[in-house]
Short mmCIF file of C-alpha atoms in Angstrom, two decimals:
data_model
loop_
_atom_site.label_atom_id
_atom_site.label_comp_id
_atom_site.label_asym_id
_atom_site.label_seq_id
_atom_site.Cartn_x
_atom_site.Cartn_y
_atom_site.Cartn_z
CA MET A 5 -7.92 7.21 9.95
CA PHE A 6 -7.26 7.38 5.89
CA GLU A 7 -10.32 9.73 5.39
CA LYS A 8 -11.66 9.95 1.35
CA ASN A 9 -11.28 13.16 1.65
CA GLN A 10 -8.43 13.81 3.71
CA PRO A 11 -5.08 14.67 1.03
CA ARG A 12 -3.36 11.91 0.48
CA TYR A 13 0.91 12.62 -0.39
CA LEU A 14 2.96 9.93 -2.18
CA THR A 15 6.79 10.28 -1.46
CA ARG A 16 9.24 10.93 -4.49
CA GLY A 17 10.31 7.42 -4.31
CA VAL A 18 6.30 5.56 -4.54
CA ASP A 19 6.26 8.43 -7.78
CA LYS A 20 9.75 6.93 -9.23
CA GLU A 21 9.27 3.00 -8.60
CA ILE A 22 5.10 2.73 -7.86
CA PRO A 23 3.53 2.38 -11.14
CA LEU A 24 -0.05 4.35 -10.76
CA ALA A 25 -2.09 2.04 -11.66
CA LEU A 26 0.16 0.40 -8.92
CA GLN A 27 -0.54 2.68 -6.16
CA VAL A 28 -4.35 3.52 -6.79
CA PHE A 29 -4.59 -0.16 -5.93
CA LEU A 30 -2.63 0.49 -2.76
CA TRP A 31 -4.65 2.84 -1.91
CA GLU A 32 -8.23 1.24 -2.42
CA ARG A 33 -7.18 -2.28 -0.53
CA ILE A 34 -6.50 0.96 2.59
CA ASP A 35 -10.31 2.20 1.41
CA ASP A 36 -12.38 -1.01 1.59
CA LEU A 37 -10.66 -2.44 4.38
CA SER A 38 -13.20 -3.20 6.83
CA GLU A 39 -11.98 -3.57 10.10
CA PRO A 40 -11.09 -0.88 12.69
CA LYS A 41 -8.20 1.32 11.08
CA ASP A 42 -4.29 0.77 12.37
CA TYR A 43 -2.60 4.55 11.10
CA LEU A 44 0.80 2.62 9.37
CA GLN A 45 -0.50 -0.06 6.86
CA ILE A 46 2.62 -2.11 5.14
CA PHE A 47 2.49 -3.48 2.01
CA GLU A 48 5.31 -5.81 1.20
CA LEU A 49 5.16 -5.62 -3.57
CA SER A 50 7.36 -8.80 -4.11
CA CYS A 51 6.67 -11.36 -7.85
CA THR A 52 5.83 -14.17 -8.20
CA LYS A 53 8.47 -17.83 -9.85
CA SER A 54 5.10 -16.86 -12.44
CA GLY A 55 6.47 -13.53 -12.49
CA LEU A 56 2.94 -11.99 -11.44
CA GLN A 57 3.18 -9.11 -8.59
CA LYS A 58 2.32 -10.24 -5.56
CA ILE A 59 0.96 -8.40 -2.82
CA VAL A 60 0.50 -8.50 1.14
CA HIS A 61 -1.34 -6.53 3.14
CA LYS A 62 -0.37 -6.19 7.26
CA GLN A 63 -0.71 -3.93 9.97
CA GLU A 64 -0.40 -4.04 13.45
CA GLN A 65 -3.44 -3.08 15.45
CA PRO A 66 -5.58 -5.27 15.30
CA GLU A 67 -4.20 -7.44 13.42
CA TYR A 68 -4.77 -7.88 9.70
CA ILE A 69 -2.73 -9.71 6.56
CA VAL A 70 -4.32 -10.39 3.23
CA GLU A 71 -2.01 -11.80 0.38
CA TYR A 72 -2.96 -10.65 -2.64
CA VAL A 73 -1.95 -12.25 -5.89
CA ILE A 74 -2.16 -9.85 -9.46
CA THR A 75 -2.63 -10.93 -13.36
CA GLU A 76 -0.36 -9.34 -15.44
CA LYS A 77 -2.55 -8.18 -17.79
CA LEU A 78 -3.22 -5.47 -14.63
CA PHE A 79 0.76 -5.49 -13.58
CA PRO A 80 2.75 -5.92 -17.34
CA LYS A 81 5.57 -6.05 -15.02
CA ALA A 82 6.02 -7.16 -11.13
CA VAL A 83 7.56 -4.29 -8.72
CA THR A 84 9.78 -5.30 -5.35
CA ALA A 85 9.49 -2.78 -2.30
CA LYS A 86 7.70 -2.56 0.76
CA VAL A 87 5.91 0.39 1.44
CA TYR A 88 4.41 1.87 4.23
CA VAL A 89 0.90 4.39 4.46
CA ILE A 90 0.96 6.40 7.33
CA ASP A 91 -1.29 8.12 8.54
CA ASP A 92 -1.30 11.36 11.43
CA GLY A 93 -4.11 12.48 11.62
CA ASP A 94 -4.11 15.42 8.69
CA HIS A 95 -3.43 13.27 5.91
CA SER A 96 -1.81 10.41 4.84
CA THR A 97 1.68 9.55 2.58
CA MET A 98 2.38 6.74 1.31
CA LEU A 99 5.96 6.19 1.33
CA LEU A 100 8.92 3.27 0.34
CA ALA A 101 10.21 1.50 4.06
CA GLU A 102 13.89 3.31 3.06
CA GLU A 103 12.46 6.53 2.72
CA TYR A 104 10.77 6.16 6.63
#
């Protein structure tokens, strides 16, 4: 699952709503995941009270959850969205939850 050499795609919604640097950050979190990977990776993006980007990365099987708070230097404007990344065996697709 989520092999680096398989094609990776994103939807128009992700392209429009999620800055490229944040897209790359999400793909890297999947690549760096040492545990067995579920076919569905979930990222909940939100803004902290101080205006920083907060990212909660989850999967169901095996259960995994980690939270990141990113400095303003990397992502000057925090994004609020729920992002799914789905691996179907041949390719991976990043999409907004409302596009599912």
